[in-house]
Amino acid sequence: MKTKTMNVKNVVLATAVLSLFSGAALADVRIIGKMEAGVQRKSNVDGTHVNGVKDFGSEIDFVGSEDLGDGLKAIWQMNNNVHLDGSQSGDTFASGDTFVGLSGAFGAVKLGHGINAYGDGYWKANFFDLGDHGPDRGIGGVIGLGDAGGQKGAIKYETPKFGQFNAAASWAAGEKGSGNTAGNAWALGANFEGASYGLHAGYSRQDLVTGDGSVTPYANAGHATDWVAAGKLTPLQGLTLAAEYNQSKLSTTATSIGSLTSVPADPATQKSLMLLAEYKPDRLALRASVMRTNNYKYDSDKRRNEFVLGTSYDLSKRTALLAEYLRSKVNTDDRASSELVIGMHHSF
């Protein structure tokens, strides 16, 4: 009797395990992410210093898909930012790139936020923390607003791969009123990936608004446009070289918006060029970048120069020790800012 009872229990247990694996095969769910932080020493242009622990962008992501048959899949992602330095800003569910959609022979359609077709930072030399790691952008980098596709209510279409080429388009609702004061944004992007090189181009436009919608009504504040061209090349094993060029322009009707408390009467086209390099023959990596921005913050009298040096050593495939140093200076200010971090990265 005892043997029979044990056999029944084993059958029940085996059935339960098989059902779990069967469900996993139909609906795949993965938990991925990274935890990275370090000790920071930062010197600001006003002479003040920041010392302490700094998070470099830790996150926990839930990614899933379900096979619907006939080559069609349901896809979704929830990106959740976390901060190892104790800063709780933005530490909520779905605080990062989050979407639900369908993929198939036609490509993919996604609904959510943070899904951006523009594609700034096409290749960032695998820097962990310091610097913009991409040319100064008008919408995201200088004004302080999300890029096209980073707003609420975004929709994105990604084409299937045509050989080594694919493209994308996104539209995002500003949800700040109606007509020209809605703050809507749209973007286009395209990539070509070869065996030892890659090319990227992107364009975005965003309507700008002022006001908070309650005490101060929303009002049209002009628009901003950005386009970017980038490329990378791997001439030999372990060495990658890259360049990224950006142009950002504000309309003549643009007013105070985002982090720009004042906009020049005749805003100049902001132009940025960044050169990047990484050499990683094995576990040890060396990285460097140089960036030059003319007409910084749309002011024809301002230029910004920045360079970043970095290194890391892989303790394993997922864990690395790292150090990075940045120096940034605007020509209209005799002072410069600098930052040094030494820390650790772990991915899962």
CSV table of C-alpha atoms in Angstrom, one decimal:
chain,number,residue,atom,x,y,z
A,1,MET,CA,0.0,0.0,0.0
A,2,LYS,CA,2.8,2.4,0.9
A,3,THR,CA,4.6,1.7,-2.4
A,4,LYS,CA,1.3,2.4,-4.3
A,5,THR,CA,0.8,5.6,-2.4
A,6,MET,CA,4.4,6.7,-3.2
A,7,ASN,CA,3.9,5.9,-6.9
A,8,VAL,CA,0.7,8.1,-7.0
A,9,LYS,CA,2.6,10.9,-5.3
A,10,ASN,CA,5.4,10.6,-7.9
A,11,VAL,CA,3.0,10.7,-10.8
A,12,VAL,CA,1.3,13.8,-9.4
A,13,LEU,CA,4.7,15.5,-8.8
A,14,ALA,CA,5.9,14.6,-12.3
A,15,THR,CA,2.7,15.9,-13.9
A,16,ALA,CA,3.0,19.2,-12.0
A,17,VAL,CA,6.6,19.6,-13.1
A,18,LEU,CA,5.8,18.8,-16.7
A,19,SER,CA,2.9,21.2,-16.7
A,20,LEU,CA,5.2,24.0,-15.5
A,21,PHE,CA,7.7,23.3,-18.3
A,22,SER,CA,4.9,23.1,-20.8
A,23,GLY,CA,3.6,26.5,-19.6
A,24,ALA,CA,7.1,27.9,-19.8
A,25,ALA,CA,7.5,26.7,-23.4
A,26,LEU,CA,4.3,28.6,-24.4
A,27,ALA,CA,4.9,31.8,-22.4
A,28,ASP,CA,8.6,32.6,-21.9
A,29,VAL,CA,9.3,35.0,-19.0
A,30,ARG,CA,12.8,36.1,-18.1
A,31,ILE,CA,14.3,38.3,-15.3
A,32,ILE,CA,17.4,40.2,-16.4
A,33,GLY,CA,19.1,43.3,-15.2
A,34,LYS,CA,22.3,44.9,-13.8
A,35,MET,CA,23.5,46.2,-10.5
A,36,GLU,CA,26.4,48.7,-10.6
A,37,ALA,CA,27.7,51.5,-8.4
A,38,GLY,CA,30.9,53.0,-7.2
A,39,VAL,CA,32.6,55.6,-5.0
A,40,GLN,CA,32.3,59.1,-6.5
A,41,ARG,CA,34.5,62.2,-6.3
A,42,LYS,CA,33.0,65.1,-8.3
A,43,SER,CA,34.2,68.7,-8.6
A,44,ASN,CA,31.6,71.2,-9.8
A,45,VAL,CA,32.3,74.4,-11.7
A,46,ASP,CA,31.2,76.4,-8.6
A,47,GLY,CA,33.9,74.9,-6.5
A,48,THR,CA,31.7,72.5,-4.6
A,49,HIS,CA,32.5,68.8,-4.3
A,50,VAL,CA,30.3,65.7,-4.2
A,51,ASN,CA,31.7,62.6,-2.4
A,52,GLY,CA,29.9,59.4,-1.8
A,53,VAL,CA,28.4,56.3,-3.4
A,54,LYS,CA,26.8,56.7,-6.9
A,55,ASP,CA,24.6,54.4,-8.8
A,56,PHE,CA,25.3,54.0,-12.5
A,57,GLY,CA,21.9,53.0,-13.7
A,58,SER,CA,21.0,49.7,-12.0
A,59,GLU,CA,17.8,48.1,-13.1
A,60,ILE,CA,15.7,44.9,-12.9
A,61,ASP,CA,13.8,44.0,-16.1
A,62,PHE,CA,11.0,41.5,-16.7
A,63,VAL,CA,10.9,40.4,-20.4
A,64,GLY,CA,8.4,37.9,-21.8
A,65,SER,CA,6.8,36.5,-25.0
A,66,GLU,CA,4.1,34.0,-26.0
A,67,ASP,CA,4.0,32.0,-29.2
A,68,LEU,CA,0.6,32.7,-30.8
A,69,GLY,CA,1.1,30.4,-33.8
A,70,ASP,CA,1.6,31.1,-37.5
A,71,GLY,CA,4.8,33.0,-36.7
A,72,LEU,CA,3.1,35.6,-34.5
A,73,LYS,CA,4.3,36.4,-31.0
A,74,ALA,CA,3.0,38.5,-28.1
A,75,ILE,CA,6.0,40.4,-26.6
A,76,TRP,CA,6.3,42.6,-23.5
A,77,GLN,CA,9.0,44.2,-21.3
A,78,MET,CA,8.9,46.0,-18.0
A,79,ASN,CA,12.0,48.0,-17.2
A,80,ASN,CA,12.4,49.0,-13.5
A,81,ASN,CA,15.1,51.4,-12.3
A,82,VAL,CA,16.7,50.9,-8.9
A,83,HIS,CA,19.3,52.9,-7.1
A,84,LEU,CA,22.1,51.4,-4.9
A,85,ASP,CA,23.0,54.9,-3.6
A,86,GLY,CA,19.7,55.3,-1.7
A,87,SER,CA,18.2,57.8,-4.2
A,88,GLN,CA,14.6,56.7,-4.7
A,89,SER,CA,13.8,59.0,-7.6
A,90,GLY,CA,12.1,57.0,-10.3
A,91,ASP,CA,12.3,53.7,-8.4
A,92,THR,CA,8.9,52.5,-9.4
A,93,PHE,CA,7.5,49.7,-11.5
A,94,ALA,CA,7.8,50.4,-15.3
A,95,SER,CA,10.0,53.4,-14.7
A,96,GLY,CA,12.1,52.7,-17.8
A,97,ASP,CA,11.5,51.3,-21.3
A,98,THR,CA,8.2,49.4,-20.9
A,99,PHE,CA,5.9,48.1,-23.6
A,100,VAL,CA,3.5,45.4,-24.9
A,101,GLY,CA,3.3,44.4,-28.5
A,102,LEU,CA,3.2,41.9,-31.4
A,103,SER,CA,6.0,40.6,-33.6
A,104,GLY,CA,6.0,38.5,-36.7
A,105,ALA,CA,7.0,38.5,-40.4
A,106,PHE,CA,5.8,42.1,-40.6
A,107,GLY,CA,8.3,43.2,-38.0
A,108,ALA,CA,7.1,44.4,-34.5
A,109,VAL,CA,4.6,46.9,-33.1
A,110,LYS,CA,5.0,48.1,-29.5
A,111,LEU,CA,2.9,50.3,-27.2
A,112,GLY,CA,4.4,51.8,-24.1
A,113,HIS,CA,6.9,54.4,-23.1
A,114,GLY,CA,10.6,54.9,-23.6
A,115,ILE,CA,10.5,53.1,-27.0
A,116,ASN,CA,12.5,55.5,-29.1
A,117,ALA,CA,13.2,55.1,-32.8
A,118,TYR,CA,15.7,58.0,-32.8
A,119,GLY,CA,18.6,55.9,-31.4
A,120,ASP,CA,20.9,58.3,-29.7
A,121,GLY,CA,24.1,56.6,-28.3
A,122,TYR,CA,24.3,54.0,-31.1
A,123,TRP,CA,27.6,52.7,-29.7
A,124,LYS,CA,28.8,54.1,-26.4
A,125,ALA,CA,32.2,52.3,-26.1
A,126,ASN,CA,30.6,50.3,-23.2
A,127,PHE,CA,31.2,53.2,-20.7
A,128,PHE,CA,29.4,52.5,-17.4
A,129,ASP,CA,28.7,56.0,-16.0
A,130,LEU,CA,30.5,59.2,-16.9
A,131,GLY,CA,29.7,61.7,-19.6
A,132,ASP,CA,26.9,62.0,-22.0
A,133,HIS,CA,28.6,59.1,-24.0
A,134,GLY,CA,26.9,60.6,-27.1
A,135,PRO,CA,26.7,64.1,-28.7
A,136,ASP,CA,24.8,66.8,-26.9
A,137,ARG,CA,21.2,66.5,-27.9
A,138,GLY,CA,18.7,69.3,-27.9
A,139,ILE,CA,15.7,67.4,-26.7
A,140,GLY,CA,17.2,65.1,-24.2
A,141,GLY,CA,20.7,66.3,-23.4
A,142,VAL,CA,20.3,70.0,-23.2
A,143,ILE,CA,16.6,70.8,-22.7
A,144,GLY,CA,16.2,67.9,-20.3
A,145,LEU,CA,13.1,66.4,-21.9
A,146,GLY,CA,12.6,62.8,-23.1
A,147,ASP,CA,13.5,62.1,-26.7
A,148,ALA,CA,10.8,61.3,-29.2
A,149,GLY,CA,9.3,58.1,-28.0
A,150,GLY,CA,10.2,58.8,-24.4
A,151,GLN,CA,6.9,60.5,-23.6
A,152,LYS,CA,3.7,58.9,-22.5
A,153,GLY,CA,1.5,57.0,-24.9
A,154,ALA,CA,4.2,56.0,-27.4
A,155,ILE,CA,3.8,53.6,-30.3
A,156,LYS,CA,6.7,52.2,-32.3
A,157,TYR,CA,7.0,50.1,-35.4
A,158,GLU,CA,10.1,48.1,-36.2
A,159,THR,CA,10.6,46.6,-39.7
A,160,PRO,CA,11.9,43.0,-40.1
A,161,LYS,CA,15.5,42.6,-41.0
A,162,PHE,CA,16.2,43.0,-44.7
A,163,GLY,CA,19.6,41.4,-44.9
A,164,GLN,CA,21.7,43.6,-42.7
A,165,PHE,CA,19.3,46.6,-42.7
A,166,ASN,CA,16.3,47.5,-40.5
A,167,ALA,CA,14.4,50.6,-39.6
A,168,ALA,CA,11.9,52.0,-37.1
A,169,ALA,CA,9.4,54.8,-36.5
A,170,SER,CA,7.9,56.0,-33.3
A,171,TRP,CA,5.2,58.5,-32.2
A,172,ALA,CA,4.6,59.7,-28.7
A,173,ALA,CA,1.7,61.7,-27.3
A,174,GLY,CA,2.7,64.6,-25.0
A,175,GLU,CA,-0.8,64.3,-23.3
A,176,LYS,CA,-0.6,68.0,-22.4
A,177,GLY,CA,-3.6,69.5,-24.2
A,178,SER,CA,-4.6,69.6,-27.8
A,179,GLY,CA,-3.5,70.9,-31.1
A,180,ASN,CA,-0.1,72.5,-31.3
A,181,THR,CA,0.3,72.5,-27.5
A,182,ALA,CA,0.1,68.8,-27.1
A,183,GLY,CA,3.9,68.3,-26.9
A,184,ASN,CA,3.8,65.4,-29.3
A,185,ALA,CA,7.0,63.8,-30.6
A,186,TRP,CA,7.9,61.5,-33.5
A,187,ALA,CA,11.1,59.9,-34.7
A,188,LEU,CA,12.7,57.8,-37.4
A,189,GLY,CA,15.8,55.5,-37.2
A,190,ALA,CA,17.7,53.1,-39.4
A,191,ASN,CA,20.6,50.6,-38.9
A,192,PHE,CA,22.9,48.7,-41.2
A,193,GLU,CA,25.0,46.0,-39.4
A,194,GLY,CA,28.0,44.5,-41.2
A,195,ALA,CA,30.4,41.8,-40.0
A,196,SER,CA,33.0,44.4,-38.7
A,197,TYR,CA,31.1,47.7,-39.0
A,198,GLY,CA,27.8,49.3,-38.4
A,199,LEU,CA,25.9,52.5,-39.4
A,200,HIS,CA,23.0,54.4,-37.8
A,201,ALA,CA,20.9,57.4,-38.7
A,202,GLY,CA,18.0,59.0,-36.8
A,203,TYR,CA,15.7,62.0,-36.9
A,204,SER,CA,13.3,63.4,-34.3
A,205,ARG,CA,11.0,66.3,-33.8
A,206,GLN,CA,9.2,67.3,-30.6
A,207,ASP,CA,6.6,70.1,-30.0
A,208,LEU,CA,7.5,72.0,-26.9
A,209,VAL,CA,5.1,73.3,-24.3
A,210,THR,CA,5.3,75.5,-21.2
A,211,GLY,CA,3.0,75.6,-18.1
A,212,ASP,CA,1.8,73.0,-15.7
A,213,GLY,CA,-1.7,72.5,-17.0
A,214,SER,CA,-3.4,73.7,-13.8
A,215,VAL,CA,-2.2,77.0,-12.3
A,216,THR,CA,-0.4,77.9,-15.5
A,217,PRO,CA,-2.2,76.7,-18.7
A,218,TYR,CA,-0.1,74.8,-21.3
A,219,ALA,CA,1.1,77.0,-24.1
A,220,ASN,CA,3.0,76.4,-27.3
A,221,ALA,CA,6.7,76.9,-26.9
A,222,GLY,CA,7.9,76.1,-30.4
A,223,HIS,CA,9.6,72.8,-31.4
A,224,ALA,CA,13.0,71.1,-31.4
A,225,THR,CA,14.5,68.9,-34.1
A,226,ASP,CA,17.4,66.5,-33.9
A,227,TRP,CA,19.2,64.3,-36.4
A,228,VAL,CA,22.1,61.9,-35.7
A,229,ALA,CA,24.6,59.9,-37.9
A,230,ALA,CA,26.8,57.3,-36.3
A,231,GLY,CA,29.2,54.5,-37.3
A,232,LYS,CA,31.5,52.0,-35.7
A,233,LEU,CA,34.3,49.9,-37.1
A,234,THR,CA,36.3,46.9,-35.7
A,235,PRO,CA,39.6,46.9,-37.7
A,236,LEU,CA,41.1,44.2,-35.5
A,237,GLN,CA,40.2,41.8,-32.8
A,238,GLY,CA,39.4,43.6,-29.5
A,239,LEU,CA,39.5,47.2,-31.0
A,240,THR,CA,36.4,49.2,-31.9
A,241,LEU,CA,36.4,52.8,-33.1
A,242,ALA,CA,33.3,54.9,-33.5
A,243,ALA,CA,32.0,58.4,-34.3
A,244,GLU,CA,28.7,60.1,-33.7
A,245,TYR,CA,27.6,63.4,-35.1
A,246,ASN,CA,24.5,65.3,-34.0
A,247,GLN,CA,22.7,68.5,-35.1
A,248,SER,CA,19.9,70.0,-32.9
A,249,LYS,CA,17.8,73.0,-33.8
A,250,LEU,CA,15.2,75.0,-32.0
A,251,SER,CA,12.5,76.9,-33.8
A,252,THR,CA,12.6,80.7,-33.6
A,253,THR,CA,9.4,80.6,-31.6
A,254,ALA,CA,11.0,78.5,-28.8
A,255,THR,CA,10.8,79.9,-25.3
A,256,SER,CA,12.0,79.0,-21.9
A,257,ILE,CA,11.6,75.2,-21.6
A,258,GLY,CA,13.0,72.3,-19.5
A,259,SER,CA,16.4,73.1,-18.2
A,260,LEU,CA,16.8,76.0,-20.6
A,261,THR,CA,15.8,79.0,-18.5
A,262,SER,CA,16.5,81.3,-21.4
A,263,VAL,CA,16.6,80.7,-25.1
A,264,PRO,CA,18.7,83.0,-27.4
A,265,ALA,CA,16.5,85.3,-29.5
A,266,ASP,CA,18.0,83.7,-32.6
A,267,PRO,CA,19.0,80.2,-31.5
A,268,ALA,CA,22.0,78.8,-33.4
A,269,THR,CA,22.1,75.2,-34.6
A,270,GLN,CA,23.9,73.1,-32.0
A,271,LYS,CA,26.4,70.7,-33.5
A,272,SER,CA,28.2,67.9,-31.7
A,273,LEU,CA,30.9,65.4,-32.7
A,274,MET,CA,32.1,62.6,-30.6
A,275,LEU,CA,34.9,60.1,-31.2
A,276,LEU,CA,35.0,56.9,-29.2
A,277,ALA,CA,37.4,53.9,-28.8
A,278,GLU,CA,37.6,50.7,-26.8
A,279,TYR,CA,40.3,48.2,-26.7
A,280,LYS,CA,39.5,44.9,-25.0
A,281,PRO,CA,41.6,42.0,-26.1
A,282,ASP,CA,40.7,39.9,-23.1
A,283,ARG,CA,39.5,40.7,-19.6
A,284,LEU,CA,41.1,44.1,-19.3
A,285,ALA,CA,39.4,47.0,-21.3
A,286,LEU,CA,40.6,50.5,-22.0
A,287,ARG,CA,38.1,53.2,-23.2
A,288,ALA,CA,38.3,56.8,-24.3
A,289,SER,CA,36.0,59.4,-25.8
A,290,VAL,CA,36.4,63.1,-26.9
A,291,MET,CA,33.4,65.3,-27.6
A,292,ARG,CA,33.2,68.8,-29.1
A,293,THR,CA,29.9,70.8,-29.1
A,294,ASN,CA,29.6,74.1,-31.0
A,295,ASN,CA,26.8,76.6,-30.3
A,296,TYR,CA,26.3,74.8,-26.9
A,297,LYS,CA,22.7,75.3,-25.6
A,298,TYR,CA,22.0,77.1,-29.0
A,299,ASP,CA,24.3,80.0,-28.1
A,300,SER,CA,26.7,80.9,-30.9
A,301,ASP,CA,29.3,82.1,-28.4
A,302,LYS,CA,29.5,78.8,-26.4
A,303,ARG,CA,31.6,75.7,-27.0
A,304,ARG,CA,31.8,72.6,-24.8
A,305,ASN,CA,34.7,70.1,-24.7
A,306,GLU,CA,34.5,66.9,-22.8
A,307,PHE,CA,36.7,63.8,-22.6
A,308,VAL,CA,36.2,60.5,-20.7
A,309,LEU,CA,38.8,57.8,-19.8
A,310,GLY,CA,37.8,54.5,-18.5
A,311,THR,CA,39.0,51.0,-17.7
A,312,SER,CA,37.4,47.8,-16.4
A,313,TYR,CA,38.5,44.2,-15.6
A,314,ASP,CA,36.2,41.3,-15.9
A,315,LEU,CA,36.2,39.0,-12.9
A,316,SER,CA,33.8,36.8,-14.7
A,317,LYS,CA,31.4,37.0,-17.6
A,318,ARG,CA,28.9,39.0,-15.5
A,319,THR,CA,31.1,40.8,-12.9
A,320,ALA,CA,33.6,43.6,-13.5
A,321,LEU,CA,35.6,46.1,-11.6
A,322,LEU,CA,35.7,49.6,-13.2
A,323,ALA,CA,37.1,53.1,-13.0
A,324,GLU,CA,36.1,56.2,-15.1
A,325,TYR,CA,37.2,59.8,-15.2
A,326,LEU,CA,35.6,62.8,-16.9
A,327,ARG,CA,36.5,66.4,-17.5
A,328,SER,CA,34.1,68.9,-19.1
A,329,LYS,CA,34.5,72.6,-19.8
A,330,VAL,CA,32.5,75.4,-21.5
A,331,ASN,CA,34.7,78.1,-23.1
A,332,THR,CA,32.7,80.9,-21.5
A,333,ASP,CA,33.7,79.7,-18.0
A,334,ASP,CA,37.3,79.6,-16.8
A,335,ARG,CA,36.3,76.7,-14.5
A,336,ALA,CA,35.9,73.0,-15.5
A,337,SER,CA,34.0,70.2,-13.9
A,338,SER,CA,35.5,66.7,-13.3
A,339,GLU,CA,34.4,63.4,-11.9
A,340,LEU,CA,36.1,60.1,-10.9
A,341,VAL,CA,34.3,56.9,-10.0
A,342,ILE,CA,35.6,53.5,-8.9
A,343,GLY,CA,33.1,50.7,-8.6
A,344,MET,CA,31.7,47.4,-9.6
A,345,HIS,CA,29.2,46.0,-12.2
A,346,HIS,CA,27.2,42.8,-12.1
A,347,SER,CA,24.7,41.7,-14.7
A,348,PHE,CA,22.2,38.9,-14.5
